Coordinates of C-alpha atoms in Angstrom, one line a residue:
M262 CA -51.2 -68.7 42.6
R263 CA -53.8 -67.3 44.9
S264 CA -51.3 -65.1 46.7
E265 CA -50.4 -63.3 43.4
I266 CA -54.0 -62.3 42.5
P267 CA -55.0 -58.9 43.9
R268 CA -58.0 -58.5 46.2
E269 CA -60.1 -56.7 43.6
G270 CA -59.8 -59.7 41.4
L271 CA -61.0 -62.0 44.1
R272 CA -64.4 -60.4 44.1
F273 CA -65.0 -61.5 40.5
F274 CA -64.1 -65.1 41.3
S275 CA -66.3 -65.1 44.4
N276 CA -69.5 -63.8 42.7
R277 CA -70.6 -67.4 42.0
K278 CA -70.7 -68.2 45.7
M279 CA -72.8 -65.1 46.5
P280 CA -76.3 -65.6 47.8
P281 CA -79.1 -65.4 45.2
E282 CA -80.6 -62.3 46.7
R283 CA -77.4 -60.4 46.5
R284 CA -76.8 -61.5 42.9
R285 CA -80.2 -60.2 41.8
R286 CA -79.5 -56.8 43.5
V287 CA -76.2 -56.4 41.7
R288 CA -77.9 -57.2 38.3
Q289 CA -80.6 -54.7 38.9
D290 CA -78.1 -52.0 39.7
R291 CA -76.2 -52.7 36.6
K292 CA -79.4 -52.4 34.4
T293 CA -80.4 -49.1 36.0
Q294 CA -76.8 -47.6 35.6
V295 CA -76.4 -45.3 32.6
R296 CA -73.6 -46.1 30.2
P297 CA -71.2 -43.1 30.0
D298 CA -70.6 -41.3 26.8
R299 CA -66.8 -41.2 26.5
R300 CA -66.9 -38.7 23.6
A301 CA -68.6 -36.2 26.0
G302 CA -66.0 -36.8 28.6
A303 CA -68.3 -38.6 31.1
R304 CA -67.1 -41.2 33.7
W305 CA -68.6 -44.3 35.2
G306 CA -71.0 -43.6 38.0
G307 CA -71.4 -39.9 37.3
P308 CA -73.4 -37.4 35.1
P309 CA -72.0 -36.6 31.6
R310 CA -69.8 -33.7 31.3
K311 CA -70.5 -30.6 29.2
A312 CA -69.0 -30.9 25.7
A313 CA -65.7 -29.0 25.4
S314 CA -64.4 -27.1 22.5
S315 CA -61.7 -28.6 20.2
Y316 CA -59.1 -26.3 21.7
Q317 CA -60.0 -27.3 25.2
Q318 CA -60.0 -31.0 24.3
K319 CA -56.5 -30.7 23.0
S320 CA -55.0 -28.7 25.8
L321 CA -54.9 -29.5 29.5
A322 CA -57.0 -27.2 31.7
W323 CA -55.2 -25.6 34.6
P324 CA -56.8 -25.5 38.0
R325 CA -58.6 -22.3 38.8
A326 CA -56.4 -21.6 41.8
A327 CA -53.1 -21.9 39.8
P328 CA -53.4 -18.5 37.8
A329 CA -54.0 -16.6 41.0
A330 CA -51.0 -18.2 42.7
I331 CA -48.8 -17.4 39.7
S332 CA -49.9 -13.8 39.4
V333 CA -49.1 -13.3 43.1
E334 CA -45.7 -14.8 42.7
A335 CA -44.9 -12.6 39.6
E336 CA -46.0 -9.5 41.4
E337 CA -43.8 -10.3 44.4
E338 CA -40.9 -11.0 42.1
N339 CA -41.4 -7.7 40.2
R340 CA -41.6 -5.9 43.5
L341 CA -38.4 -7.4 44.8
R342 CA -36.6 -6.7 41.5
L343 CA -37.8 -3.1 41.5
R344 CA -36.7 -2.6 45.0
N345 CA -33.2 -4.0 44.3
R346 CA -32.8 -1.9 41.2
L347 CA -33.8 1.3 43.1
M348 CA -31.3 0.4 45.8
L349 CA -28.5 0.1 43.1
E350 CA -29.5 3.3 41.4
E351 CA -29.3 5.2 44.6
D352 CA -25.5 4.4 44.7
K353 CA -24.9 5.4 41.0
P354 CA -24.0 8.9 40.2
A355 CA -26.3 11.0 38.1
A356 CA -24.0 11.0 35.0
E357 CA -24.0 7.2 35.0
R358 CA -27.8 7.0 35.2
C359 CA -28.1 9.5 32.4
L360 CA -25.8 7.5 30.2
E361 CA -27.7 4.3 30.9
E362 CA -31.0 6.0 29.9
L363 CA -29.4 7.2 26.6
V364 CA -28.0 3.8 25.7
F365 CA -30.7 1.4 27.0
G366 CA -33.7 3.7 27.2
D367 CA -36.1 4.2 30.0
V368 CA -37.0 0.7 31.1
E369 CA -38.1 1.4 34.7
D370 CA -41.6 -0.1 34.1
D371 CA -40.6 -3.2 32.1
E372 CA -37.1 -4.7 32.1
D373 CA -38.3 -7.5 29.9
A374 CA -38.7 -5.0 27.1
L375 CA -35.0 -4.3 27.2
L376 CA -34.2 -8.0 27.1
R377 CA -36.5 -8.5 24.1
R378 CA -34.9 -5.5 22.3
L379 CA -31.4 -6.9 22.8
R380 CA -32.4 -10.5 22.0
V381 CA -34.4 -10.0 18.8
P382 CA -31.5 -8.7 16.5
L383 CA -29.3 -11.5 17.7
V384 CA -31.9 -14.0 16.7
Q385 CA -32.3 -12.4 13.4
V386 CA -28.6 -12.6 12.7
Q387 CA -28.4 -16.2 13.7
E388 CA -31.3 -17.3 11.5
D389 CA -30.4 -18.4 8.1
S390 CA -33.2 -17.2 5.9
D391 CA -33.3 -17.9 2.2
D392 CA -35.8 -15.1 1.5
S393 CA -33.8 -12.0 0.6
E394 CA -36.8 -9.7 1.1
V395 CA -37.3 -10.9 4.7
E396 CA -33.7 -10.3 5.5
K397 CA -33.9 -6.8 4.0
E398 CA -37.0 -5.9 6.0
A399 CA -35.3 -7.2 9.2
K400 CA -32.2 -5.1 8.6
D401 CA -34.4 -2.1 7.9
N402 CA -36.3 -2.6 11.2
F403 CA -33.3 -3.1 13.4
L404 CA -30.7 -0.8 11.7
P405 CA -32.3 2.5 11.2
Q406 CA -30.5 5.0 9.0
K407 CA -28.9 8.1 10.7
K408 CA -30.3 11.4 9.7
P409 CA -28.1 14.5 9.2
V410 CA -28.0 17.0 12.0
W411 CA -28.6 19.9 9.7
L412 CA -28.9 20.6 5.9
D413 CA -26.9 23.3 4.2
E414 CA -28.6 24.7 1.1
E415 CA -25.2 25.8 -0.3
D416 CA -24.0 22.2 -0.5
E417 CA -26.8 21.4 -2.9
D418 CA -25.7 24.2 -5.2
E419 CA -23.2 23.0 -7.8
E420 CA -20.1 25.2 -7.7
M421 CA -18.7 26.1 -11.1
V422 CA -15.0 26.4 -11.9
D423 CA -13.7 29.1 -14.2
M424 CA -11.7 27.6 -17.1
M425 CA -10.5 30.7 -18.8
N426 CA -8.4 32.4 -16.1
N427 CA -6.1 29.4 -15.6
R428 CA -3.8 28.5 -18.4
F429 CA -3.6 24.8 -17.4
R430 CA -7.4 24.5 -17.3
K431 CA -7.7 26.4 -20.5
D432 CA -5.8 23.7 -22.3
M433 CA -8.4 21.1 -21.2
M434 CA -11.3 23.0 -22.9
K435 CA -12.7 21.1 -25.8
N436 CA -14.7 24.0 -27.2
A437 CA -15.2 27.7 -26.6
S438 CA -18.5 27.1 -24.8
E439 CA -16.8 25.4 -21.8
N440 CA -16.0 28.6 -20.0
Q441 CA -17.1 27.1 -16.8
L442 CA -17.3 23.5 -15.6
S443 CA -18.6 21.9 -12.5
K444 CA -16.3 20.2 -10.0
D445 CA -17.4 16.7 -11.1
E446 CA -16.9 17.5 -14.8
L447 CA -13.5 19.0 -14.0
Q448 CA -12.5 15.9 -12.1
K449 CA -13.5 13.7 -15.0
R450 CA -11.6 15.9 -17.4
L451 CA -8.4 15.6 -15.2
K452 CA -8.8 11.8 -15.2
E453 CA -9.0 11.8 -19.0
E454 CA -5.9 13.9 -19.3
F455 CA -4.0 11.8 -16.9
Q456 CA -5.0 8.5 -18.7
H457 CA -4.1 10.1 -22.0
A458 CA -0.6 11.1 -20.7
M459 CA 0.0 7.7 -19.1
G460 CA -1.2 5.7 -22.1
G461 CA -4.2 4.2 -20.2
V462 CA -4.9 3.4 -16.6
P463 CA -1.6 2.3 -14.8
A464 CA -1.4 -1.1 -13.2
W465 CA -0.9 0.4 -9.7
A466 CA -4.2 2.3 -10.0
E467 CA -6.1 -1.0 -10.3
A468 CA -4.1 -2.9 -7.7
N469 CA -6.6 -2.2 -4.9
K470 CA -9.7 -2.8 -7.1
W471 CA -8.9 -6.4 -8.0
K472 CA -7.6 -8.8 -5.4
T473 CA -5.2 -11.4 -6.6
P474 CA -4.9 -14.9 -5.1
S475 CA -1.4 -13.9 -3.9
D476 CA -3.0 -11.2 -1.7
D477 CA -5.3 -13.8 -0.1
E478 CA -2.3 -16.1 0.5
S479 CA -0.3 -13.3 2.1
E480 CA -3.2 -12.4 4.4
E481 CA -3.5 -16.1 5.4
E482 CA 0.2 -16.2 6.1
E483 CA 0.0 -13.1 8.3
D484 CA -3.0 -14.5 10.2
D485 CA -1.1 -17.7 10.7
L486 CA 2.0 -15.7 11.9
L487 CA -0.1 -13.9 14.5
Q488 CA -1.6 -17.1 15.9
R489 CA 1.6 -18.8 16.8
T490 CA 4.9 -18.1 18.5
G491 CA 8.4 -19.2 17.8
N492 CA 11.7 -18.1 16.3
F493 CA 11.1 -16.2 13.1
I494 CA 14.6 -15.0 12.5
S495 CA 16.2 -16.6 9.5
T496 CA 19.1 -15.9 7.1
S497 CA 18.5 -13.2 4.5
T498 CA 18.4 -14.1 0.8
S499 CA 21.0 -11.8 -0.6
L500 CA 22.0 -11.6 -4.3
P501 CA 24.1 -14.6 -5.2
K502 CA 27.3 -14.2 -7.2
G503 CA 28.3 -15.8 -10.5
I504 CA 25.3 -15.4 -12.8
L505 CA 22.7 -12.6 -12.8
K506 CA 19.2 -13.4 -13.9
M507 CA 18.4 -10.7 -16.4
K508 CA 16.4 -10.3 -19.6
N509 CA 16.2 -7.7 -22.4
C510 CA 13.3 -5.2 -22.4
Q511 CA 12.1 -2.7 -24.9
H512 CA 14.3 0.3 -25.3
A513 CA 13.3 3.1 -22.9
N514 CA 13.1 5.6 -25.8
A515 CA 11.6 3.3 -28.4
E516 CA 8.7 5.7 -29.0
R517 CA 11.1 8.5 -29.7
P518 CA 14.0 7.1 -31.6
T519 CA 17.1 9.2 -32.2
T520 CA 20.6 8.8 -33.6
A521 CA 22.2 11.4 -31.3
R522 CA 24.3 10.2 -28.4
I523 CA 22.5 9.6 -25.2
S524 CA 24.3 11.7 -22.5
S525 CA 21.9 11.0 -19.5
V526 CA 19.5 8.3 -18.5
Q527 CA 17.9 8.3 -15.0
F528 CA 14.9 6.7 -13.3
H529 CA 12.5 8.9 -11.4
P530 CA 13.0 8.5 -7.6
R531 CA 9.3 8.2 -6.9
A532 CA 7.4 7.5 -10.0
Q533 CA 7.3 4.8 -12.7
V534 CA 9.2 7.1 -15.2
V535 CA 12.6 7.2 -16.8
M536 CA 14.3 10.2 -18.3
V537 CA 16.4 10.1 -21.5
A538 CA 18.4 13.1 -22.7
G539 CA 21.0 13.5 -25.4
L540 CA 22.8 15.7 -27.9
D541 CA 19.5 16.1 -29.9
N542 CA 18.5 19.0 -27.6
A543 CA 15.6 17.1 -26.0
V544 CA 14.7 15.7 -22.6
S545 CA 12.1 12.9 -22.9
L546 CA 10.1 11.2 -20.2
F547 CA 8.8 7.7 -20.6
Q548 CA 6.5 5.5 -18.5
V549 CA 8.3 2.3 -17.5
D550 CA 6.4 -1.0 -18.1
G551 CA 9.2 -3.1 -19.8
K552 CA 7.0 -3.7 -22.9
T553 CA 6.2 -0.6 -24.8
N554 CA 7.4 2.2 -22.5
P555 CA 5.0 4.9 -23.8
K556 CA 6.2 8.4 -24.1
I557 CA 4.9 11.0 -21.6
Q558 CA 6.5 14.2 -22.7
S559 CA 9.5 15.7 -24.6
I560 CA 11.1 19.0 -23.8
Y561 CA 13.0 20.6 -26.6
L562 CA 15.8 23.1 -25.8
E563 CA 16.8 25.1 -28.8
K564 CA 20.5 25.1 -29.6
F565 CA 21.2 23.3 -26.3
P566 CA 22.9 19.9 -26.8
I567 CA 22.5 18.4 -23.4
F568 CA 25.7 17.4 -21.6
K569 CA 23.9 16.2 -18.4
A570 CA 20.3 16.0 -17.1
C571 CA 19.2 15.0 -13.7
F572 CA 16.1 14.8 -11.5
S573 CA 16.0 16.6 -8.2
A574 CA 15.9 14.6 -5.0
N575 CA 12.1 14.9 -4.7
G576 CA 11.5 14.3 -8.4
E577 CA 9.7 17.6 -9.0
E578 CA 12.3 19.2 -11.2
V579 CA 14.7 18.3 -14.0
L580 CA 18.0 20.1 -14.3
A581 CA 20.0 20.2 -17.5
T582 CA 23.3 21.7 -18.7
S583 CA 24.8 22.0 -22.2
T584 CA 28.1 21.2 -23.7
H585 CA 28.9 24.9 -24.6
S586 CA 26.7 27.1 -22.5
K587 CA 26.7 28.6 -19.0
I588 CA 22.9 28.5 -18.7
L589 CA 21.3 26.0 -16.3
Y590 CA 17.8 25.0 -17.3
V591 CA 15.3 24.0 -14.5
Y592 CA 12.1 22.4 -15.6
D593 CA 9.3 22.4 -13.0
M594 CA 7.2 19.3 -13.8
L595 CA 4.3 20.1 -11.6
A596 CA 3.8 23.6 -13.1
G597 CA 5.0 22.6 -16.6
K598 CA 7.3 25.6 -16.6
L599 CA 10.9 25.9 -18.0
I600 CA 13.1 28.2 -16.0
P601 CA 16.5 29.3 -17.4
V602 CA 19.2 30.3 -14.8
H603 CA 21.4 32.6 -16.8
Q604 CA 23.7 33.8 -14.1
V605 CA 24.5 32.8 -10.6
R606 CA 25.8 35.6 -8.4
G607 CA 29.4 35.1 -7.5
L608 CA 29.9 32.3 -10.1
K609 CA 32.3 33.3 -12.8
E610 CA 32.3 30.1 -14.8
K611 CA 31.9 30.6 -18.6
I612 CA 30.6 27.1 -19.2
V613 CA 28.6 25.0 -16.8
R614 CA 28.7 21.2 -17.6
S615 CA 29.1 18.7 -14.8
F616 CA 27.1 19.0 -11.6
E617 CA 25.7 16.8 -8.8
V618 CA 22.6 16.9 -6.7
S619 CA 22.8 16.0 -3.0
P620 CA 20.7 13.0 -1.9
D621 CA 18.8 15.1 0.6
G622 CA 17.9 17.7 -2.1
S623 CA 19.5 20.7 -0.3
F624 CA 22.6 21.4 -2.4
L625 CA 23.8 21.6 -6.0
L626 CA 27.5 21.0 -6.7
I627 CA 29.0 22.4 -9.9
N628 CA 32.4 21.4 -11.1
G629 CA 34.2 24.5 -12.3
V630 CA 37.5 25.1 -14.0
A631 CA 40.9 25.5 -12.3
G632 CA 40.0 23.1 -9.5
Y633 CA 37.0 24.9 -8.1
L634 CA 33.9 23.3 -6.7
H635 CA 30.9 25.6 -6.3
L636 CA 28.2 24.7 -3.7
L637 CA 24.7 26.2 -4.5
S638 CA 21.4 26.1 -2.7
M639 CA 19.0 23.8 -4.5
K640 CA 16.0 25.9 -3.5
T641 CA 17.2 29.4 -4.5
K642 CA 20.1 28.4 -6.9
E643 CA 22.3 30.9 -5.1
L644 CA 26.0 30.4 -4.4
I645 CA 26.8 29.3 -0.8
G646 CA 30.5 28.8 -1.1
S647 CA 33.4 27.4 -3.2
M648 CA 36.1 24.8 -2.5
K649 CA 39.4 24.4 -4.4
I650 CA 41.7 21.4 -5.1
N651 CA 45.0 21.1 -6.8
G652 CA 44.8 20.4 -10.5
R653 CA 41.7 19.8 -12.6
I654 CA 38.5 18.3 -11.3
A655 CA 37.8 15.0 -13.0
A656 CA 34.6 14.0 -11.0
S657 CA 32.8 14.7 -7.8
T658 CA 30.0 13.2 -5.7
F659 CA 28.2 13.6 -2.4
S660 CA 28.2 11.1 0.4
S661 CA 25.0 9.2 1.2
D662 CA 24.2 11.6 4.1
S663 CA 25.0 14.8 2.0
K664 CA 27.5 15.9 4.7
K665 CA 30.7 15.3 2.7
V666 CA 31.9 15.8 -0.9
Y667 CA 34.4 13.5 -2.6
A668 CA 36.3 15.0 -5.5
S669 CA 38.8 13.2 -7.8
S670 CA 41.5 15.3 -9.4
G671 CA 43.4 14.9 -12.7
D672 CA 46.6 13.9 -10.9
G673 CA 45.1 10.8 -9.2
E674 CA 44.3 12.3 -5.8
V675 CA 41.0 12.3 -3.9
Y676 CA 39.8 15.1 -1.7
V677 CA 37.2 14.8 1.0
W678 CA 35.4 18.1 2.0
D679 CA 32.9 19.0 4.8
V680 CA 29.8 20.6 3.3
N681 CA 28.8 22.7 6.3
S682 CA 32.3 24.2 7.0
R683 CA 33.7 23.7 3.5
K684 CA 37.0 22.5 4.9
C685 CA 39.1 19.7 3.6
L686 CA 38.8 16.7 5.9
N687 CA 41.3 14.4 4.2
R688 CA 43.4 13.9 1.1
F689 CA 44.8 10.7 -0.3
V690 CA 46.3 9.2 -3.4
D691 CA 44.2 6.7 -5.3
E692 CA 46.4 3.6 -5.4
G693 CA 47.9 3.0 -8.9
S694 CA 46.0 5.8 -10.5
L695 CA 47.7 8.4 -12.7
Y696 CA 44.6 10.2 -13.9
G697 CA 41.2 10.0 -12.2
L698 CA 38.0 9.9 -14.4
S699 CA 35.1 8.9 -12.1
I700 CA 34.1 8.5 -8.5
G701 CA 31.0 7.2 -6.7
T702 CA 29.7 6.3 -3.2
S703 CA 27.3 3.6 -2.1
R704 CA 23.9 4.4 -0.7
N705 CA 24.6 2.6 2.6
G706 CA 27.7 4.7 3.3
Q707 CA 30.1 1.8 3.2
Y708 CA 32.1 2.0 -0.1
V709 CA 33.9 4.6 -2.2
A710 CA 34.8 3.6 -5.8
C711 CA 37.4 5.4 -7.9
G712 CA 37.9 4.8 -11.6
S713 CA 41.1 5.7 -13.4
N714 CA 42.3 6.1 -17.0
C715 CA 44.0 2.7 -16.9
G716 CA 40.7 0.8 -16.5
V717 CA 41.2 0.0 -12.8
V718 CA 38.5 0.6 -10.2
N719 CA 39.6 0.7 -6.6
I720 CA 36.9 0.1 -4.0
Y721 CA 37.7 1.7 -0.6
N722 CA 36.0 1.7 2.8
Q723 CA 34.6 5.1 3.5
D724 CA 35.9 5.1 7.1
S725 CA 39.5 4.6 5.9
C726 CA 39.1 7.4 3.3
L727 CA 38.3 9.8 6.2
Q728 CA 41.0 8.7 8.6
E729 CA 44.0 7.4 6.7
T730 CA 46.3 9.4 4.4
N731 CA 47.2 6.3 2.4
P732 CA 44.3 3.9 2.5
K733 CA 44.5 0.5 0.9
P734 CA 41.6 -0.5 -1.4
I735 CA 39.5 -3.5 -0.4
K736 CA 39.5 -4.7 -3.9
A737 CA 40.9 -3.5 -7.3
I738 CA 38.6 -4.4 -10.2
M739 CA 40.7 -4.9 -13.4
N740 CA 38.1 -6.2 -15.9
L741 CA 38.3 -3.1 -18.1
V742 CA 41.4 -2.1 -20.2
T743 CA 40.3 1.4 -21.0
G744 CA 39.5 4.4 -18.9
V745 CA 36.5 4.0 -16.5
T746 CA 34.3 7.0 -17.5
S747 CA 31.2 6.1 -15.4
L748 CA 30.4 4.0 -12.4
T749 CA 27.3 3.7 -10.1
F750 CA 26.1 1.6 -7.2
N751 CA 22.7 0.1 -7.1
P752 CA 20.3 1.3 -4.3
T753 CA 20.8 -1.9 -2.2
T754 CA 24.6 -1.8 -2.5
E755 CA 24.8 -5.3 -4.0
I756 CA 26.0 -4.3 -7.5
L757 CA 28.6 -1.9 -8.8
A758 CA 28.2 -1.0 -12.5
I759 CA 31.4 0.2 -14.3
A760 CA 31.7 1.2 -17.9
S761 CA 34.1 2.8 -20.4
A762 CA 33.1 5.0 -23.3
N763 CA 36.3 4.3 -25.2
M764 CA 35.6 0.6 -26.1
K765 CA 32.5 -1.2 -27.3
E766 CA 30.8 -3.6 -24.9
A767 CA 33.0 -2.3 -22.1
V768 CA 30.5 -2.6 -19.2
R769 CA 30.7 -4.9 -16.2
L770 CA 28.5 -5.6 -13.2
V771 CA 30.5 -6.3 -10.0
H772 CA 28.9 -8.3 -7.2
L773 CA 29.2 -7.0 -3.7
P774 CA 30.5 -7.9 -1.2
S775 CA 32.3 -10.8 -3.0
F776 CA 33.8 -8.2 -5.5
T777 CA 33.4 -10.6 -8.4
V778 CA 32.1 -9.8 -11.9
F779 CA 28.9 -11.5 -13.2
S780 CA 30.0 -13.8 -16.0
N781 CA 26.8 -13.6 -18.1
F782 CA 26.7 -9.8 -18.6
P783 CA 27.2 -8.5 -21.2
V784 CA 26.5 -11.2 -23.8
V785 CA 29.5 -10.9 -26.0
K786 CA 28.0 -12.7 -29.0
K787 CA 25.1 -10.2 -29.4
K788 CA 27.2 -7.0 -29.2
N789 CA 24.3 -4.7 -29.0
I790 CA 25.5 -2.5 -26.2
S791 CA 28.2 -0.5 -28.1
L792 CA 29.8 2.5 -26.3
I793 CA 28.2 3.4 -23.0
H794 CA 28.1 7.0 -21.8
T795 CA 25.6 6.8 -18.9
M796 CA 23.7 4.2 -16.8
D797 CA 21.4 4.0 -13.8
F798 CA 19.4 1.6 -11.6
S799 CA 15.7 1.9 -10.8
P800 CA 14.8 2.8 -7.2
R801 CA 14.5 -0.9 -6.2
S802 CA 17.1 -2.3 -8.6
G803 CA 14.6 -4.1 -10.7
Y804 CA 15.6 -2.2 -13.9
F805 CA 19.0 -1.3 -15.3
A806 CA 19.3 1.2 -18.1
L807 CA 22.3 2.2 -20.3
G808 CA 22.7 5.0 -22.9
N809 CA 25.0 4.6 -25.8
E810 CA 26.3 6.7 -28.7
K811 CA 23.8 5.3 -31.2
G812 CA 20.8 7.0 -29.5
K813 CA 19.4 4.0 -27.7
A814 CA 18.5 3.7 -24.1
L815 CA 18.9 0.0 -23.4
M816 CA 16.9 -1.5 -20.5
Y817 CA 17.2 -4.8 -18.7
R818 CA 14.9 -6.4 -16.1
S819 CA 16.3 -8.5 -13.3
S820 CA 14.3 -11.0 -11.3
W821 CA 16.5 -11.2 -8.3
A822 CA 15.4 -7.7 -7.1
T823 CA 11.9 -8.9 -6.2
G824 CA 12.6 -12.5 -5.4
K825 CA 9.9 -13.8 -7.9
T826 CA 10.2 -15.8 -11.0
H827 CA 7.7 -13.7 -12.9
P828 CA 8.9 -10.1 -12.7
E829 CA 6.4 -8.9 -15.3
I830 CA 3.6 -8.8 -12.8
L831 CA 5.6 -6.9 -10.2
R832 CA 6.3 -3.2 -9.8
D833 CA 9.8 -2.0 -9.1
F834 CA 8.7 1.5 -8.3
P835 CA 7.2 3.1 -5.1
E836 CA 3.5 3.8 -5.0
C837 CA 3.6 7.4 -6.2
V838 CA 2.7 9.3 -9.3
I839 CA 3.2 12.8 -10.7
I840 CA 1.0 14.2 -13.4
Y841 CA 3.1 15.8 -16.1
R842 CA 1.8 18.6 -18.2

């Protein structure tokens, strides 16, 4: 036990054995010793310290020599840093030094200022402050607004637009005092006119304003697609055969009913518009929505029962011919102007009825009498040249590339002409046909369909029609028993529509490439189709329209074209619009 006690402790145990004189001396020293005041910071055996302030009591006091040493070290560090920076700047070109001064400022004296300037905005962004005013002040401090380089006084002056000298602007005047309008007021007036013509704001105009959940899902799918790799090639979902998913829609011309026969129905190539023309001397334009189909405009041609009406390839014009006139009417939809073409130089036809417009919009083909085909320029409406076949021309059409013309004659032969040289490339007999009535080509340049008076439609390969003198049809469609007066391919070359105007309900939809007829169209029990004289598909095959002799433009909506189960919320037309006046 004695070995574990320290030496200092042994003194206290040995005080009892001290001599009496020594014990007295120790007691006297203890009595004369002043008790330290610990609150004042005094120690045993020493004078009391001077009372320190509250701040000094809390913080530790550094030795006096430490600040001097730190300042010396900081000056030495700054000197070395400045020397290194000067050595680096000597190697830099003048252009680079000038660029650094513009971007980072002049920080030769204090580099810490640059670090603080770069660090503070980052801290402000990372802090999550609940006070909106504090955030606003921070943004204002670190993101100063740019000032314009100069100010033009003429920009502040509001320019006025004259409304009287322009006949289109004159129609938009509400009263006589509106001789001049500002640009902003004119823009508002144009928006009002457009919404009035379209029956409200179209759905495509609000597509970018409101974001649907499907858009978010598509963006997430795209992000997921970009973040991973793999084989993304899969089989395409083409149109299945057998049953076609379709539903009835409101008639295209429901807002302008008529009892006259519908001779032409066609969808606009670039806008959400359908055109309906008939023997009532009128061409009407309707907005396609599948529900009400509001009317946009009607063009009345006096004493001009329309035999055929057609859009130009760019959709800016409407061409129309009559049953008993040689005049060709051209309606410019952008200018709202009706232009009659009374006579074409070199064209001696007394009556102009059937015509075709080339897919590229360059040519106009008129079927004349005595086997003549007249090729006109679409831009100038002037005659380019003529081509002649044996017998009477039953029907004609352009190829998908507008380089060839296919013509069906009254004796069952088909002629193929080159547009540029106007020479006959090939001539063959339509198998089993005694009298041709209609002809059509597919958009992809693969098929040629020929309709005859016996109700048979022969589908050929275009290559065989150009090379063989006696080509064999790929398939002969025999689902009609009367003459095939009209046929058309859909834009995706998945459906061929055939119809006869000699029998009611005589319309069929043929699936390609299986060449089988859809069994659920038309619905025989309803019998609301009647005699069909014209038909057309919309640009993306979502709508199918037919015109009958009762003055109705029937319209159907298919869900397979978009691949969705709710086609009402989808648009079948391209994102384009034309303002009609």
